[in-house]
Short mmCIF file of C-alpha atoms and ligand atoms in Angstrom, two decimals:
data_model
loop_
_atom_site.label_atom_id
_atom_site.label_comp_id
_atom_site.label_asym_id
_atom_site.label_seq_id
_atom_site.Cartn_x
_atom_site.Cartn_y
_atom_site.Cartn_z
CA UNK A 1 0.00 0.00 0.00
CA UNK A 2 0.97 3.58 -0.27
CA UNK A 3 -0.20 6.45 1.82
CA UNK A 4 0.66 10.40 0.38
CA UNK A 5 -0.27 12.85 3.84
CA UNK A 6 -0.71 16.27 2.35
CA UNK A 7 -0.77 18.70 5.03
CA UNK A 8 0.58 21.97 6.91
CA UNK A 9 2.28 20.66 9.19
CA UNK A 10 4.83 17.50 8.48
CA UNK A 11 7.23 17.63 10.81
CA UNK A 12 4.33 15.92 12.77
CA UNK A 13 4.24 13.19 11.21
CA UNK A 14 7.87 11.11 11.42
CA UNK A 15 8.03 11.07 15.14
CA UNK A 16 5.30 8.97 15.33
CA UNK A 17 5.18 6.93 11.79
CA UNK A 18 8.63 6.04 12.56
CA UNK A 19 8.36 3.93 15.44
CA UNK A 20 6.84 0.46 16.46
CA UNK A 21 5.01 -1.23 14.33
CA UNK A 22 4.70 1.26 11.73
CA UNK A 23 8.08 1.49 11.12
CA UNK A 24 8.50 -2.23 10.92
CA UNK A 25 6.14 -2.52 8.13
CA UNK A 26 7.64 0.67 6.36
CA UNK A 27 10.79 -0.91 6.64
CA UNK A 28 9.51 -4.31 5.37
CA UNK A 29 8.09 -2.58 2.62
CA UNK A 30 4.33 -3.28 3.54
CA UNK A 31 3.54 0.24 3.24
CA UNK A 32 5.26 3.37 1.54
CA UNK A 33 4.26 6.41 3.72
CA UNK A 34 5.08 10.21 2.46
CA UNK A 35 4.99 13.29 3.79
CA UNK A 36 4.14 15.92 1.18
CA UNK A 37 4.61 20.15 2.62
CA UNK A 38 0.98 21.71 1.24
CA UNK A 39 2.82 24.86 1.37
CA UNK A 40 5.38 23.94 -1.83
CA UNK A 41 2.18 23.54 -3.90
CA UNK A 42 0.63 27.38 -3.43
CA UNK A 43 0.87 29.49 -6.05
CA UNK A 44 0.72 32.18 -3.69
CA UNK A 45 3.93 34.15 -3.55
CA UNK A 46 3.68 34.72 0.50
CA UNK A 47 2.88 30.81 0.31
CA UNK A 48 -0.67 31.44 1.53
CA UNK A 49 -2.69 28.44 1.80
CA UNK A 50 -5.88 30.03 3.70
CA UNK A 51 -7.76 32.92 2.94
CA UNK A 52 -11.01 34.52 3.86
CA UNK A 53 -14.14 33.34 3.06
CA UNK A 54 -16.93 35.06 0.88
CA UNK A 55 -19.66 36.20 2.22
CA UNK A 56 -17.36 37.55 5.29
CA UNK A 57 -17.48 35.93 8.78
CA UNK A 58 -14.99 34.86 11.28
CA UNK A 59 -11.74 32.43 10.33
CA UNK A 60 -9.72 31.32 7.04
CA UNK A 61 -10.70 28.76 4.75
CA UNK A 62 -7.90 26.68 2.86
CA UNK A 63 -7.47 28.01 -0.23
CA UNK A 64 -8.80 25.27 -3.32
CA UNK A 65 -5.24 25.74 -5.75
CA UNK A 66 -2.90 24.21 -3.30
CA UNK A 67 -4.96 21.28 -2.81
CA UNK A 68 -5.88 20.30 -6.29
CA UNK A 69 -2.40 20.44 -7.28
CA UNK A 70 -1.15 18.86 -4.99
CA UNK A 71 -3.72 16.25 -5.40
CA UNK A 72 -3.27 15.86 -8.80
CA UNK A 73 0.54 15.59 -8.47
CA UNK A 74 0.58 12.31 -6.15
CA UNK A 75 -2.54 10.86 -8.46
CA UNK A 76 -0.07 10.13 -10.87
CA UNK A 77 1.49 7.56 -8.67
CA UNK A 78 -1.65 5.93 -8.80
CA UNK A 79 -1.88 5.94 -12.90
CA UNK A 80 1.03 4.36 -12.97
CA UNK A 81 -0.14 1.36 -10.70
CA UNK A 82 -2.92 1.28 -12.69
CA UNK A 83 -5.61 2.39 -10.05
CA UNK A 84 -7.64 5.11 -8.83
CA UNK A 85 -6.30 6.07 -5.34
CA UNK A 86 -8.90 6.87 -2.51
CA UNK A 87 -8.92 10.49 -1.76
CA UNK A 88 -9.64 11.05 2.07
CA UNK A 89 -10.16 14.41 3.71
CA UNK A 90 -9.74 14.15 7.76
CA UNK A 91 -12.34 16.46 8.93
CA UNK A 92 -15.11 16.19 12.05
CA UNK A 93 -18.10 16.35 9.21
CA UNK A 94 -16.37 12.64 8.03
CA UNK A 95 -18.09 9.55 8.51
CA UNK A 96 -16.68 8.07 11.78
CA UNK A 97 -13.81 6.21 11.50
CA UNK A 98 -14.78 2.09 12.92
CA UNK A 99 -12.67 -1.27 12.95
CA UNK A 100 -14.71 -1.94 9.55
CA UNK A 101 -13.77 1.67 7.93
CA UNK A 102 -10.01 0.35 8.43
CA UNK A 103 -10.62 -2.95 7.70
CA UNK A 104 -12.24 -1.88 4.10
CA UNK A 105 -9.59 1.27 3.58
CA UNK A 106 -6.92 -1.40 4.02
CA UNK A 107 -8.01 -3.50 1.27
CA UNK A 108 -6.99 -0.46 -1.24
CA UNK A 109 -3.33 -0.15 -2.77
CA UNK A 110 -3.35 4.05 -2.60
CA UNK A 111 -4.54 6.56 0.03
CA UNK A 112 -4.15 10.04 -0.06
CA UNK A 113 -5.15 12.15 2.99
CA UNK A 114 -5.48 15.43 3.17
CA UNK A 115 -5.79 17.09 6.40
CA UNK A 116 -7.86 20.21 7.34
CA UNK A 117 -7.09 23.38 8.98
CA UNK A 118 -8.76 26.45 9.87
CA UNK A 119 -12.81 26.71 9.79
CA UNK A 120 -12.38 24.27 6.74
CA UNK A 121 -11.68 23.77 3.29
CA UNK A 122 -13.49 25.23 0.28
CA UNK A 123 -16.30 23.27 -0.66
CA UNK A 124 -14.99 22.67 -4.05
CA UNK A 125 -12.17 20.20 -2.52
CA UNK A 126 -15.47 17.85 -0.96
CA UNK A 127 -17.23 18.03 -4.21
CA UNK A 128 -15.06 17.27 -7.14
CA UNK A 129 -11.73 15.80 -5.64
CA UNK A 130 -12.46 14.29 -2.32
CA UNK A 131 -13.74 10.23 -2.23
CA UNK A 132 -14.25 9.82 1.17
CA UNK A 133 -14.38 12.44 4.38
CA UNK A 134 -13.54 10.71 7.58
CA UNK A 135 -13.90 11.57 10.88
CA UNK A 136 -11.91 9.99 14.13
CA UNK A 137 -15.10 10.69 16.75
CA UNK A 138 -17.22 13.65 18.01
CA UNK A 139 -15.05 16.51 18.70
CA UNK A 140 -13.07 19.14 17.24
CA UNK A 141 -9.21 19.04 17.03
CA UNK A 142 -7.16 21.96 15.87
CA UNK A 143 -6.38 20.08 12.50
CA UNK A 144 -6.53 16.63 10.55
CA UNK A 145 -3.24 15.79 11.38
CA UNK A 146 -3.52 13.46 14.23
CA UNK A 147 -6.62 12.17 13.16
CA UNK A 148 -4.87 10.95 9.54
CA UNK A 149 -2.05 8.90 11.92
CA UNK A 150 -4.79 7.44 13.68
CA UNK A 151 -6.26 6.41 10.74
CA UNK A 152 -2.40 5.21 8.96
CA UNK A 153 -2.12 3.66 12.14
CA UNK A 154 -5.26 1.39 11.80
CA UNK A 155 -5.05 0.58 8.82
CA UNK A 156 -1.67 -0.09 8.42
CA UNK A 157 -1.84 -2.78 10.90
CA UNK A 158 -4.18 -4.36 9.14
CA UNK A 159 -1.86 -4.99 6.36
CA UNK A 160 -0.75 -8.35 5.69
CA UNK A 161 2.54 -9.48 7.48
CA UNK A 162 2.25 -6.11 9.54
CA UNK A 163 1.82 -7.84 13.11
CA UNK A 164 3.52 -10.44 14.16
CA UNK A 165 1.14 -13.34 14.82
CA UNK A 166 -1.73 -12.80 12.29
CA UNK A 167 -3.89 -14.78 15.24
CA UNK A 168 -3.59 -11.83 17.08
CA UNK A 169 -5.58 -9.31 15.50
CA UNK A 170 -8.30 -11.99 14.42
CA UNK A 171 -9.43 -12.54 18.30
CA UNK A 172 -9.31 -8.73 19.94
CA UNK A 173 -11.57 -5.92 20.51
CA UNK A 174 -13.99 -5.08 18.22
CA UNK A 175 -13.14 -8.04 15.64
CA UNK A 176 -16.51 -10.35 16.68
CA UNK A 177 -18.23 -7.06 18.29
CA UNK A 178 -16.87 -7.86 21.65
CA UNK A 179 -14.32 -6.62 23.82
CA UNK A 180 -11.66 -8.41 24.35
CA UNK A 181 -11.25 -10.71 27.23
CA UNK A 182 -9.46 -10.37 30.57
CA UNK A 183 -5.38 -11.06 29.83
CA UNK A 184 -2.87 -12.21 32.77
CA UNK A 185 0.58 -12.78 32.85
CA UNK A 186 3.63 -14.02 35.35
CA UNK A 187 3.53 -13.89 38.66
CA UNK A 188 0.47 -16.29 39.20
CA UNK A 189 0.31 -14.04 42.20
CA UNK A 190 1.15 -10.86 43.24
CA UNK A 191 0.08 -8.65 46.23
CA UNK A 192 -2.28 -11.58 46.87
CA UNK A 193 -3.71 -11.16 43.93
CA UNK A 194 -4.55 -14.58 41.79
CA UNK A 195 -4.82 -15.34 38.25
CA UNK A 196 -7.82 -17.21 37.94
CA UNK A 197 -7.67 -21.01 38.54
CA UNK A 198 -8.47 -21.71 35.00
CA UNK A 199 -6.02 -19.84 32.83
CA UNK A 200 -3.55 -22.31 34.93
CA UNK A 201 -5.63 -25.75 33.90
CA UNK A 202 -4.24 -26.74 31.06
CA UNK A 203 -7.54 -27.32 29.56
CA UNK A 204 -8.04 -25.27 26.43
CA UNK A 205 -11.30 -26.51 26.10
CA UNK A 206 -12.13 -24.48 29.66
CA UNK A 207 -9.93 -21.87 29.26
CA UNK A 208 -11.80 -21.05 25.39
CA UNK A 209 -15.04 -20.99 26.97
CA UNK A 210 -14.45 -19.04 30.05
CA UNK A 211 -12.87 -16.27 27.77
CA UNK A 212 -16.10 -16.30 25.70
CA UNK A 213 -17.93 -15.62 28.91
CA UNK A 214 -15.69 -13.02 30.02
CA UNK A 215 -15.81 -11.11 26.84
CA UNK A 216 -19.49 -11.13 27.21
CA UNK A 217 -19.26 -9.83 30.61
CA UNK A 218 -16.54 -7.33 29.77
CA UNK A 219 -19.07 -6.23 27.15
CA UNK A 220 -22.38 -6.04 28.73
CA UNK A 221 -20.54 -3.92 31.74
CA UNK A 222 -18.57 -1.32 29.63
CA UNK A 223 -19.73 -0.86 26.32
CA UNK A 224 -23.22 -2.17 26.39
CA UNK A 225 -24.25 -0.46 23.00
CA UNK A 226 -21.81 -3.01 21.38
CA UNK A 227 -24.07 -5.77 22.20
CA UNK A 228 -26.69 -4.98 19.47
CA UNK A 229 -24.34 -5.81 16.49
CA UNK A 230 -23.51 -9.75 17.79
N1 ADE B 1 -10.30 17.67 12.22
C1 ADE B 1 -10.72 18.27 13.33
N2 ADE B 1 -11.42 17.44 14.12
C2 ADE B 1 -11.43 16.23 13.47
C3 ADE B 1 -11.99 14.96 13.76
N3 ADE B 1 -12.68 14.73 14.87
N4 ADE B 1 -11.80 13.97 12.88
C4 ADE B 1 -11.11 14.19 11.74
N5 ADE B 1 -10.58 15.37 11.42
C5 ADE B 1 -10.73 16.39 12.26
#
């Protein structure tokens, strides 16, 4: 996969892409991230990217030019893989991002994200250049840029050969509408604390079905509203 980040602020960006997991699978070559400066793309000579909006009224608006050329410059990475890339713009008006969202956005071989500033980007950008707007929950951040590393970071997990143990992300949160169930780990005891009896059996049989329970339980007590989709 390959991920273009068009945005105003990329210095953001490496300190967090470039450690963990991510960096594993950009090293492995899973996924090809870039950073591209929205700024170099303004025809502006101050390098404006905002300006006010018509019809007057408080705040900047990010300016269309920058954005469609920028746009169109990285689509041409696509053309030559043969494929239309998905255009996402991070903004709170997206459609929220879920476990499925990822799961579907990580099927594609090209994202480009474009992250928004200010009281928002001219509607021209939504209509004829943006595929998808996403959203990372209900509430307002100063700008798309952490929300498009929360969605890299999904998704890019997702990827095949990304984690480790490809068991792992079949049987946690969110994967069968549950939560996941309660994990333990050496000591057996500590501070009097157990580990409970049957995690110690043996029998996987037991162990299977009292994490099925437990992931019910987990459920029904802190995110009830999960319940409806099982
Ligand atoms: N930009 C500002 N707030 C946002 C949000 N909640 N999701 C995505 N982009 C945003």
């Amino acid at each position: 996969m390959r991920i273009d980040v068009v945005t105003i602020f990329p210095e953001m960006f490496e300190p967090v892409l470039g450690q963990s997991i991510i960096k594993r699978a950009r090293n492995k070559g899973r996924v090809e991230i870039k950073i591209h400066n929205l700024r170099q793309y303004t025809k502006d000579k101050h390098k404006k990217v905002d300006d006010r909006p018509y019809g007057g009224g408080p705040g900047m608006v990010m300016m269309p030019q920058p954005i469609f050329d920028a746009v169109r410059r990285l689509k041409q990475k696509s053309d030559k893989l043969k494929n239309k890339p998905r255009i996402i713009l991070l903004s709170p008006q997206g459609k929220k991002l879920t476990q499925k969202l990822a799961k579907k956005l990580s099927a594609d071989r090209h994202l480009i994200l474009i992250c928004g500033h200010y009281e928002g980007v001219d509607e021209r950008v939504m209509k004829h250049l943006v595929t998808d707007e996403v959203s990372i929950g209900d509430y307002v951040l100063t700008g798309g840029e952490l929300p498009a590393m929360v969605l890299i970071d999904t998704v890019v997990r997702l990827l095949p050969g990304v984690l480790g143990r490809s068991s792992s992300k079949d049987v946690e949160s969110f994967e069968e509408g549950l939560l996941e169930y309660p994990q333990y780990t050496r000591p057996a005891e500590i501070n009097n604390y157990k580990v409970p009896e049957v995690l110690l059996s043996g029998n996987h049989a037991r162990i299977n079905q009292w994490r099925k329970k437990q992931a019910l339980k987990v459920t029904r007590k802190k995110r009830p509203d999960l319940l409806k989709n099982v």
